[in-house]
Amino acid sequence: MSELLIQGPNKLQGEIHIHGAKNSTLPLMAASLLCSGQCILHNCPILSDVDTSLKILRYLGCRVERSGSDVTIDPSSANEDEIPDLLMREMRSSIIFLGAIVSRMGKAELSFPGGCELGPRPIDLHLLALRKMGVIINEDHGCLKCSAPNGIQGACINLSFPSVGATENIIIAASRAKGTTVITNAAREPEIWDLADFLNSCGAKIQGAGESTVVIEGVTGLTGCEHSVIPDRIAAATYLTAAAITGSTLTIASVIPEHISPVIPAFEECGCQIDILGRNIKITAPKRLGRVKSIRTMPYPGFPTDAQAPVMAMTTLADGTSIFVENIFESRYKHVGELMRLGANIKVEGRVAIVEGVSRLSGAPVEAADLRGGAALVVAGLAAQGTTLISGLKHLDRGYESIEKSLAMLGADIKRL
């Protein structure tokens, strides 16, 4: 097992270009199954979750080629309707393939997904929606056996929670359904916009993506297209926290600032200067950060749950008390114990975490328990005195493209062992 070795504290400087969004790439790959022709996705990040999606597509019979950040998918030969348990367990987002497989093959068989253990992330909303669309679903010992004997039908679906994954699964399944599907209380994340843009370029008829009501008029067929994946807003937020905690000046390039706007106030509140120049964001951090009074994670356009852990790491060295309220996942504070190994002062009660800023962190061996928690440990390690050794990199590699190389180019003393 590889580990990250960080000698801190480090100051960062320069410019970093943000890779494509993991949370956009995965549903785009699933949606390509609906097409009759070749799909070319540009700006695809090199991540283990993306590799797993490519394996799934190949298993389903697609021809897939990768050249750098370009992925070419030819789904014309796809002929499988099941995903092996081993591939399903590799990532939590694997359920996104369900609607696409049922739409294409008329049936699907797959097990419950794996990935980061963030507490309950029920797929009930996915299954309830697909059942409304005429899909018969039998659950048997962790296996989902699905069929649509009369094809997928348009339906009116009111989500009890604006789930990103459920919204994506419904949009994908509804694109070639018979009739019109209306989603109310839909997720509004930028990744939803990106999926709709891709499908519309292939001939779908989707209106309202990015709003709380989405209308999908089913079409009989979709062609392929070329599409560029949007930049990863969570990776951008993570590098902003790395600059902030180390008192650095850094330019985050190739981003869509609007997508990152929910996190910007936290940086400004703690004393950072943020300058937006086109598709670049420049952060200039003070010598010591001030506290962030209160952060509550919420569905977009609220503060993203995926940014909570690295921003919490940033506040461990702030002057004052910062309060976090996690409203999305129940088990998203696994990084707290590891941050405390580095000297952080954090108390957790239920969904609330109270961070008392300390004057210094000290390097220590720590372990990443999930993707964003691992990013938090990297952020803290950059500012800690001495040596920080981070294990559990399989989680980091799911969402950050060679994070140690990116940070080393910016001046960090970091390497993979």
GROMACS .gro file of C-alpha atoms in nm:
model
  417
    1MET     CA    1   0.000   0.000   0.000
    2SER     CA    2   0.137   0.342  -0.094
    3GLU     CA    3   0.152   0.639   0.144
    4LEU     CA    4   0.199   1.014   0.117
    5LEU     CA    5   0.494   1.167   0.301
    6ILE     CA    6   0.463   1.541   0.371
    7GLN     CA    7   0.734   1.753   0.530
    8GLY     CA    8   0.577   2.071   0.658
    9PRO     CA    9   0.501   2.345   0.685
   10ASN     CA   10   0.504   2.437   0.316
   11LYS     CA   11   0.407   2.754   0.134
   12LEU     CA   12   0.248   2.720  -0.206
   13GLN     CA   13   0.277   2.946  -0.506
   14GLY     CA   14   0.203   2.943  -0.875
   15GLU     CA   15  -0.094   2.821  -1.076
   16ILE     CA   16  -0.281   2.491  -1.084
   17HIS     CA   17  -0.518   2.378  -1.359
   18ILE     CA   18  -0.819   2.186  -1.228
   19HIS     CA   19  -0.901   1.850  -1.383
   20GLY     CA   20  -1.246   1.742  -1.498
   21ALA     CA   21  -1.514   1.670  -1.241
   22LYS     CA   22  -1.535   1.313  -1.115
   23ASN     CA   23  -1.899   1.361  -1.021
   24SER     CA   24  -1.979   1.468  -1.375
   25THR     CA   25  -1.767   1.216  -1.564
   26LEU     CA   26  -1.933   0.910  -1.409
   27PRO     CA   27  -2.296   0.990  -1.509
   28LEU     CA   28  -2.176   1.103  -1.853
   29MET     CA   29  -2.015   0.765  -1.906
   30ALA     CA   30  -2.332   0.589  -1.796
   31ALA     CA   31  -2.543   0.808  -2.025
   32SER     CA   32  -2.326   0.715  -2.324
   33LEU     CA   33  -2.487   0.369  -2.310
   34LEU     CA   34  -2.806   0.524  -2.450
   35CYS     CA   35  -2.637   0.641  -2.770
   36SER     CA   36  -2.625   0.468  -3.105
   37GLY     CA   37  -2.297   0.630  -3.207
   38GLN     CA   38  -1.956   0.716  -3.073
   39CYS     CA   39  -1.918   0.952  -2.777
   40ILE     CA   40  -1.597   1.146  -2.713
   41LEU     CA   41  -1.550   1.294  -2.367
   42HIS     CA   42  -1.276   1.551  -2.322
   43ASN     CA   43  -1.124   1.660  -1.989
   44CYS     CA   44  -1.184   1.322  -1.824
   45PRO     CA   45  -0.978   1.297  -1.505
   46ILE     CA   46  -0.743   1.004  -1.445
   47LEU     CA   47  -0.904   0.863  -1.131
   48SER     CA   48  -0.972   0.513  -0.997
   49ASP     CA   49  -1.350   0.574  -1.002
   50VAL     CA   50  -1.328   0.670  -1.369
   51ASP     CA   51  -1.121   0.358  -1.436
   52THR     CA   52  -1.392   0.150  -1.268
   53SER     CA   53  -1.656   0.310  -1.492
   54LEU     CA   54  -1.446   0.225  -1.796
   55LYS     CA   55  -1.424  -0.136  -1.677
   56ILE     CA   56  -1.802  -0.144  -1.637
   57LEU     CA   57  -1.855  -0.009  -1.989
   58ARG     CA   58  -1.614  -0.267  -2.133
   59TYR     CA   59  -1.787  -0.546  -1.940
   60LEU     CA   60  -2.120  -0.432  -2.084
   61GLY     CA   61  -1.973  -0.471  -2.433
   62CYS     CA   62  -1.875  -0.115  -2.522
   63ARG     CA   63  -1.553  -0.038  -2.707
   64VAL     CA   64  -1.358   0.212  -2.499
   65GLU     CA   65  -1.031   0.391  -2.567
   66ARG     CA   66  -0.846   0.642  -2.355
   67SER     CA   67  -0.582   0.889  -2.473
   68GLY     CA   68  -0.473   1.124  -2.197
   69SER     CA   69  -0.781   1.313  -2.081
   70ASP     CA   70  -0.987   1.206  -2.386
   71VAL     CA   71  -1.213   0.902  -2.363
   72THR     CA   72  -1.387   0.754  -2.667
   73ILE     CA   73  -1.687   0.528  -2.605
   74ASP     CA   74  -1.856   0.326  -2.877
   75PRO     CA   75  -2.167   0.170  -2.718
   76SER     CA   76  -2.300   0.013  -3.039
   77SER     CA   77  -2.180  -0.334  -2.936
   78ALA     CA   78  -2.310  -0.322  -2.577
   79ASN     CA   79  -2.500  -0.647  -2.509
   80GLU     CA   80  -2.474  -0.719  -2.135
   81ASP     CA   81  -2.742  -0.631  -1.880
   82GLU     CA   82  -2.558  -0.703  -1.555
   83ILE     CA   83  -2.264  -0.558  -1.363
   84PRO     CA   84  -2.053  -0.800  -1.155
   85ASP     CA   85  -2.059  -0.757  -0.779
   86LEU     CA   86  -1.683  -0.689  -0.774
   87LEU     CA   87  -1.717  -0.382  -0.997
   88MET     CA   88  -2.027  -0.256  -0.816
   89ARG     CA   89  -1.841  -0.264  -0.485
   90GLU     CA   90  -1.552  -0.051  -0.614
   91MET     CA   91  -1.748   0.276  -0.609
   92ARG     CA   92  -2.065   0.416  -0.457
   93SER     CA   93  -2.168   0.589  -0.780
   94SER     CA   94  -2.203   0.261  -0.971
   95ILE     CA   95  -2.583   0.272  -0.921
   96ILE     CA   96  -2.586   0.550  -1.185
   97PHE     CA   97  -2.565   0.275  -1.451
   98LEU     CA   98  -2.902   0.126  -1.351
   99GLY     CA   99  -3.131   0.356  -1.549
  100ALA     CA  100  -2.906   0.343  -1.855
  101ILE     CA  101  -2.886  -0.037  -1.867
  102VAL     CA  102  -3.262  -0.083  -1.820
  103SER     CA  103  -3.329   0.178  -2.088
  104ARG     CA  104  -3.098   0.011  -2.339
  105MET     CA  105  -3.148  -0.359  -2.261
  106GLY     CA  106  -3.498  -0.366  -2.110
  107LYS     CA  107  -3.359  -0.529  -1.797
  108ALA     CA  108  -3.067  -0.506  -1.556
  109GLU     CA  109  -2.910  -0.703  -1.273
  110LEU     CA  110  -2.666  -0.552  -1.027
  111SER     CA  111  -2.578  -0.555  -0.659
  112PHE     CA  112  -2.590  -0.269  -0.414
  113PRO     CA  113  -2.298  -0.025  -0.464
  114GLY     CA  114  -1.986   0.007  -0.248
  115GLY     CA  115  -1.727   0.288  -0.209
  116CYS     CA  116  -1.673   0.533   0.077
  117GLU     CA  117  -1.857   0.449   0.399
  118LEU     CA  118  -2.039   0.774   0.469
  119GLY     CA  119  -2.331   0.621   0.652
  120PRO     CA  120  -2.669   0.554   0.491
  121ARG     CA  121  -2.692   0.674   0.134
  122PRO     CA  122  -3.013   0.496   0.045
  123ILE     CA  123  -3.088   0.421  -0.316
  124ASP     CA  124  -3.458   0.411  -0.230
  125LEU     CA  125  -3.517   0.733  -0.426
  126HIS     CA  126  -3.361   0.577  -0.738
  127LEU     CA  127  -3.574   0.264  -0.709
  128LEU     CA  128  -3.898   0.446  -0.625
  129ALA     CA  129  -3.856   0.672  -0.929
  130LEU     CA  130  -3.777   0.387  -1.168
  131ARG     CA  131  -4.077   0.191  -1.040
  132LYS     CA  132  -4.296   0.492  -1.121
  133MET     CA  133  -4.148   0.475  -1.472
  134GLY     CA  134  -4.265   0.118  -1.522
  135VAL     CA  135  -3.955  -0.070  -1.408
  136ILE     CA  136  -4.022  -0.388  -1.209
  137ILE     CA  137  -3.755  -0.422  -0.940
  138ASN     CA  138  -3.699  -0.725  -0.717
  139GLU     CA  139  -3.448  -0.700  -0.433
  140ASP     CA  140  -3.294  -1.034  -0.338
  141HIS     CA  141  -3.008  -1.063  -0.086
  142GLY     CA  142  -2.838  -0.740  -0.193
  143CYS     CA  143  -2.905  -0.795  -0.564
  144LEU     CA  144  -3.138  -0.584  -0.779
  145LYS     CA  145  -3.317  -0.760  -1.062
  146CYS     CA  146  -3.492  -0.510  -1.285
  147SER     CA  147  -3.704  -0.534  -1.598
  148ALA     CA  148  -3.920  -0.303  -1.806
  149PRO     CA  149  -4.142  -0.535  -2.013
  150ASN     CA  150  -4.334  -0.243  -2.163
  151GLY     CA  151  -4.037  -0.008  -2.187
  152ILE     CA  152  -3.963   0.286  -1.962
  153GLN     CA  153  -4.260   0.520  -1.931
  154GLY     CA  154  -4.265   0.893  -1.864
  155ALA     CA  155  -4.389   0.987  -1.517
  156CYS     CA  156  -4.428   1.273  -1.270
  157ILE     CA  157  -4.172   1.221  -0.994
  158ASN     CA  158  -4.154   1.430  -0.678
  159LEU     CA  159  -3.827   1.367  -0.493
  160SER     CA  160  -3.852   1.386  -0.114
  161PHE     CA  161  -3.488   1.502  -0.113
  162PRO     CA  162  -3.299   1.664  -0.404
  163SER     CA  163  -3.067   1.366  -0.451
  164VAL     CA  164  -2.804   1.422  -0.718
  165GLY     CA  165  -2.771   1.054  -0.807
  166ALA     CA  166  -3.145   0.995  -0.825
  167THR     CA  167  -3.195   1.305  -1.039
  168GLU     CA  168  -2.923   1.183  -1.278
  169ASN     CA  169  -3.063   0.829  -1.295
  170ILE     CA  170  -3.411   0.962  -1.373
  171ILE     CA  171  -3.283   1.201  -1.642
  172ILE     CA  172  -3.085   0.923  -1.809
  173ALA     CA  173  -3.371   0.672  -1.798
  174ALA     CA  174  -3.629   0.933  -1.909
  175SER     CA  175  -3.428   1.050  -2.211
  176ARG     CA  176  -3.550   0.755  -2.421
  177ALA     CA  177  -3.870   0.683  -2.230
  178LYS     CA  178  -4.217   0.680  -2.384
  179GLY     CA  179  -4.376   1.011  -2.296
  180THR     CA  180  -4.272   1.302  -2.077
  181THR     CA  181  -4.111   1.287  -1.733
  182VAL     CA  182  -4.134   1.575  -1.486
  183ILE     CA  183  -3.901   1.581  -1.184
  184THR     CA  184  -3.991   1.817  -0.901
  185ASN     CA  185  -3.749   1.897  -0.617
  186ALA     CA  186  -3.469   1.792  -0.853
  187ALA     CA  187  -3.104   1.837  -0.758
  188ARG     CA  188  -2.956   2.160  -0.899
  189GLU     CA  189  -2.583   2.080  -0.889
  190PRO     CA  190  -2.363   2.183  -1.186
  191GLU     CA  191  -2.311   1.815  -1.265
  192ILE     CA  192  -2.683   1.796  -1.349
  193TRP     CA  193  -2.641   2.080  -1.598
  194ASP     CA  194  -2.345   1.901  -1.753
  195LEU     CA  195  -2.536   1.574  -1.794
  196ALA     CA  196  -2.829   1.752  -1.958
  197ASP     CA  197  -2.597   1.943  -2.193
  198PHE     CA  198  -2.438   1.614  -2.302
  199LEU     CA  199  -2.769   1.436  -2.359
  200ASN     CA  200  -2.922   1.734  -2.540
  201SER     CA  201  -2.619   1.737  -2.771
  202CYS     CA  202  -2.701   1.372  -2.846
  203GLY     CA  203  -3.061   1.462  -2.935
  204ALA     CA  204  -3.242   1.445  -2.600
  205LYS     CA  205  -3.510   1.700  -2.506
  206ILE     CA  206  -3.435   1.813  -2.151
  207GLN     CA  207  -3.545   2.146  -2.008
  208GLY     CA  208  -3.487   2.301  -1.666
  209ALA     CA  209  -3.165   2.124  -1.566
  210GLY     CA  210  -3.011   2.322  -1.281
  211GLU     CA  211  -3.356   2.425  -1.158
  212SER     CA  212  -3.587   2.251  -0.914
  213THR     CA  213  -3.821   2.129  -1.192
  214VAL     CA  214  -3.679   1.932  -1.484
  215VAL     CA  215  -3.887   1.822  -1.784
  216ILE     CA  216  -3.764   1.540  -2.008
  217GLU     CA  217  -3.952   1.457  -2.327
  218GLY     CA  218  -3.855   1.106  -2.429
  219VAL     CA  219  -3.707   1.051  -2.775
  220THR     CA  220  -3.673   0.731  -2.977
  221GLY     CA  221  -3.297   0.745  -3.017
  222LEU     CA  222  -2.981   0.933  -2.929
  223THR     CA  223  -2.671   0.988  -3.140
  224GLY     CA  224  -2.320   1.027  -3.005
  225CYS     CA  225  -2.143   1.361  -2.956
  226GLU     CA  226  -1.825   1.531  -2.838
  227HIS     CA  227  -1.842   1.688  -2.495
  228SER     CA  228  -1.600   1.849  -2.248
  229VAL     CA  229  -1.645   1.761  -1.882
  230ILE     CA  230  -1.684   2.060  -1.650
  231PRO     CA  231  -1.396   2.137  -1.408
  232ASP     CA  232  -1.404   1.971  -1.066
  233ARG     CA  233  -1.539   2.230  -0.823
  234ILE     CA  234  -1.451   2.018  -0.517
  235ALA     CA  235  -1.089   1.977  -0.628
  236ALA     CA  236  -1.077   2.354  -0.679
  237ALA     CA  237  -1.215   2.413  -0.329
  238THR     CA  238  -0.958   2.171  -0.186
  239TYR     CA  239  -0.664   2.355  -0.341
  240LEU     CA  240  -0.808   2.683  -0.212
  241THR     CA  241  -0.802   2.538   0.141
  242ALA     CA  242  -0.442   2.424   0.089
  243ALA     CA  243  -0.344   2.779  -0.003
  244ALA     CA  244  -0.542   2.929   0.286
  245ILE     CA  245  -0.400   2.711   0.562
  246THR     CA  246  -0.042   2.768   0.446
  247GLY     CA  247  -0.074   3.146   0.411
  248SER     CA  248  -0.007   3.122   0.040
  249THR     CA  249  -0.097   3.307  -0.279
  250LEU     CA  250  -0.223   3.070  -0.546
  251THR     CA  251  -0.412   3.084  -0.875
  252ILE     CA  252  -0.673   2.816  -0.940
  253ALA     CA  253  -0.704   2.801  -1.319
  254SER     CA  254  -0.953   2.644  -1.559
  255VAL     CA  255  -1.255   2.662  -1.331
  256ILE     CA  256  -1.611   2.792  -1.354
  257PRO     CA  257  -1.623   3.044  -1.066
  258GLU     CA  258  -2.004   3.029  -1.046
  259HIS     CA  259  -1.979   2.661  -0.948
  260ILE     CA  260  -1.747   2.745  -0.658
  261SER     CA  261  -1.944   3.047  -0.536
  262PRO     CA  262  -2.104   2.857  -0.241
  263VAL     CA  263  -1.762   2.812  -0.075
  264ILE     CA  264  -1.611   3.154  -0.149
  265PRO     CA  265  -1.773   3.333   0.150
  266ALA     CA  266  -1.598   3.096   0.392
  267PHE     CA  267  -1.257   3.199   0.257
  268GLU     CA  268  -1.344   3.567   0.265
  269GLU     CA  269  -1.476   3.539   0.620
  270CYS     CA  270  -1.149   3.389   0.742
  271GLY     CA  271  -0.949   3.677   0.591
  272CYS     CA  272  -0.850   3.556   0.246
  273GLN     CA  273  -0.863   3.787  -0.054
  274ILE     CA  274  -1.039   3.626  -0.350
  275ASP     CA  275  -0.998   3.770  -0.700
  276ILE     CA  276  -1.195   3.621  -0.988
  277LEU     CA  277  -1.038   3.676  -1.329
  278GLY     CA  278  -1.238   3.507  -1.603
  279ARG     CA  279  -1.202   3.134  -1.541
  280ASN     CA  280  -0.927   3.181  -1.283
  281ILE     CA  281  -0.955   3.234  -0.907
  282LYS     CA  282  -0.665   3.392  -0.720
  283ILE     CA  283  -0.646   3.347  -0.345
  284THR     CA  284  -0.420   3.552  -0.119
  285ALA     CA  285  -0.423   3.419   0.236
  286PRO     CA  286  -0.331   3.612   0.553
  287LYS     CA  287  -0.049   3.504   0.785
  288ARG     CA  288  -0.310   3.350   1.016
  289LEU     CA  289  -0.667   3.275   0.926
  290GLY     CA  290  -0.965   3.402   1.119
  291ARG     CA  291  -1.245   3.169   1.221
  292VAL     CA  292  -1.546   3.085   1.009
  293LYS     CA  293  -1.851   3.142   1.229
  294SER     CA  294  -2.079   2.871   1.092
  295ILE     CA  295  -2.088   2.635   0.795
  296ARG     CA  296  -2.395   2.427   0.717
  297THR     CA  297  -2.375   2.175   0.436
  298MET     CA  298  -2.676   2.190   0.206
  299PRO     CA  299  -2.777   2.079  -0.145
  300TYR     CA  300  -2.655   2.315  -0.421
  301PRO     CA  301  -2.647   2.613  -0.423
  302GLY     CA  302  -2.570   2.567  -0.055
  303PHE     CA  303  -2.230   2.477   0.091
  304PRO     CA  304  -2.126   2.137  -0.056
  305THR     CA  305  -2.084   1.845   0.180
  306ASP     CA  306  -1.781   1.734  -0.023
  307ALA     CA  307  -1.597   2.054   0.073
  308GLN     CA  308  -1.672   2.026   0.445
  309ALA     CA  309  -1.370   1.813   0.540
  310PRO     CA  310  -1.094   2.017   0.369
  311VAL     CA  311  -1.248   2.344   0.491
  312MET     CA  312  -1.259   2.203   0.844
  313ALA     CA  313  -0.889   2.118   0.812
  314MET     CA  314  -0.826   2.480   0.712
  315THR     CA  315  -1.001   2.610   1.026
  316THR     CA  316  -0.794   2.396   1.265
  317LEU     CA  317  -0.525   2.669   1.258
  318ALA     CA  318  -0.768   2.963   1.252
  319ASP     CA  319  -0.785   3.223   1.528
  320GLY     CA  320  -1.114   3.146   1.704
  321THR     CA  321  -1.398   2.895   1.698
  322SER     CA  322  -1.556   2.758   1.381
  323ILE     CA  323  -1.879   2.555   1.379
  324PHE     CA  324  -1.980   2.295   1.122
  325VAL     CA  325  -2.323   2.139   1.079
  326GLU     CA  326  -2.334   1.836   0.845
  327ASN     CA  327  -2.684   1.806   0.701
  328ILE     CA  328  -2.624   1.561   0.414
  329PHE     CA  329  -2.443   1.252   0.547
  330GLU     CA  330  -2.451   1.101   0.895
  331SER     CA  331  -2.095   0.967   0.902
  332ARG     CA  332  -1.894   1.248   0.751
  333TYR     CA  333  -1.670   1.332   1.047
  334LYS     CA  334  -1.434   1.035   1.026
  335HIS     CA  335  -1.147   1.274   0.952
  336VAL     CA  336  -1.190   1.445   1.289
  337GLY     CA  337  -1.004   1.182   1.491
  338GLU     CA  338  -0.715   1.188   1.243
  339LEU     CA  339  -0.697   1.569   1.246
  340MET     CA  340  -0.679   1.550   1.625
  341ARG     CA  341  -0.375   1.321   1.591
  342LEU     CA  342  -0.210   1.619   1.423
  343GLY     CA  343  -0.300   1.842   1.719
  344ALA     CA  344  -0.638   1.983   1.613
  345ASN     CA  345  -0.894   2.068   1.882
  346ILE     CA  346  -1.233   1.945   1.760
  347LYS     CA  347  -1.545   1.832   1.944
  348VAL     CA  348  -1.825   1.646   1.769
  349GLU     CA  349  -2.181   1.604   1.890
  350GLY     CA  350  -2.409   1.436   1.638
  351ARG     CA  351  -2.410   1.643   1.322
  352VAL     CA  352  -2.225   1.938   1.480
  353ALA     CA  353  -1.846   1.980   1.494
  354ILE     CA  354  -1.686   2.264   1.692
  355VAL     CA  355  -1.331   2.352   1.590
  356GLU     CA  356  -1.119   2.555   1.832
  357GLY     CA  357  -0.828   2.691   1.632
  358VAL     CA  358  -0.480   2.602   1.762
  359SER     CA  359  -0.149   2.779   1.708
  360ARG     CA  360   0.024   2.482   1.545
  361LEU     CA  361  -0.025   2.131   1.413
  362SER     CA  362   0.238   1.859   1.442
  363GLY     CA  363   0.305   1.586   1.187
  364ALA     CA  364   0.199   1.229   1.267
  365PRO     CA  365   0.096   0.906   1.093
  366VAL     CA  366  -0.273   0.931   0.989
  367GLU     CA  367  -0.511   0.729   0.774
  368ALA     CA  368  -0.771   0.844   0.522
  369ALA     CA  369  -1.108   0.679   0.588
  370ASP     CA  370  -1.282   0.830   0.286
  371LEU     CA  371  -1.214   1.051  -0.015
  372ARG     CA  372  -1.272   1.403   0.120
  373GLY     CA  373  -1.143   1.312   0.464
  374GLY     CA  374  -0.819   1.209   0.296
  375ALA     CA  375  -0.802   1.548   0.125
  376ALA     CA  376  -0.846   1.714   0.466
  377LEU     CA  377  -0.545   1.525   0.600
  378VAL     CA  378  -0.332   1.639   0.306
  379VAL     CA  379  -0.439   2.001   0.365
  380ALA     CA  380  -0.356   1.979   0.735
  381GLY     CA  381  -0.027   1.799   0.666
  382LEU     CA  382   0.091   2.085   0.444
  383ALA     CA  383   0.071   2.321   0.743
  384ALA     CA  384   0.183   2.081   1.018
  385GLN     CA  385   0.529   2.102   1.172
  386GLY     CA  386   0.739   1.799   1.082
  387THR     CA  387   0.648   1.478   0.904
  388THR     CA  388   0.296   1.367   0.822
  389LEU     CA  389   0.251   1.017   0.679
  390ILE     CA  390  -0.090   0.952   0.520
  391SER     CA  391  -0.215   0.601   0.439
  392GLY     CA  392  -0.544   0.494   0.282
  393LEU     CA  393  -0.461   0.656  -0.052
  394LYS     CA  394  -0.709   0.437  -0.241
  395HIS     CA  395  -0.973   0.684  -0.128
  396LEU     CA  396  -0.779   0.993  -0.241
  397ASP     CA  397  -0.709   0.837  -0.580
  398ARG     CA  398  -1.084   0.809  -0.640
  399GLY     CA  399  -1.123   1.188  -0.666
  400TYR     CA  400  -0.788   1.367  -0.706
  401GLU     CA  401  -0.561   1.325  -1.005
  402SER     CA  402  -0.203   1.276  -0.876
  403ILE     CA  403  -0.256   1.518  -0.588
  404GLU     CA  404   0.104   1.482  -0.472
  405LYS     CA  405   0.242   1.583  -0.814
  406SER     CA  406   0.012   1.885  -0.832
  407LEU     CA  407   0.113   2.005  -0.485
  408ALA     CA  408   0.484   1.937  -0.544
  409MET     CA  409   0.471   2.161  -0.852
  410LEU     CA  410   0.333   2.436  -0.628
  411GLY     CA  411   0.620   2.405  -0.380
  412ALA     CA  412   0.501   2.142  -0.133
  413ASP     CA  413   0.746   1.888   0.005
  414ILE     CA  414   0.530   1.585  -0.066
  415LYS     CA  415   0.591   1.248  -0.225
  416ARG     CA  416   0.427   0.911  -0.266
  417LEU     CA  417   0.609   0.618  -0.110
   0.00000   0.00000   0.00000
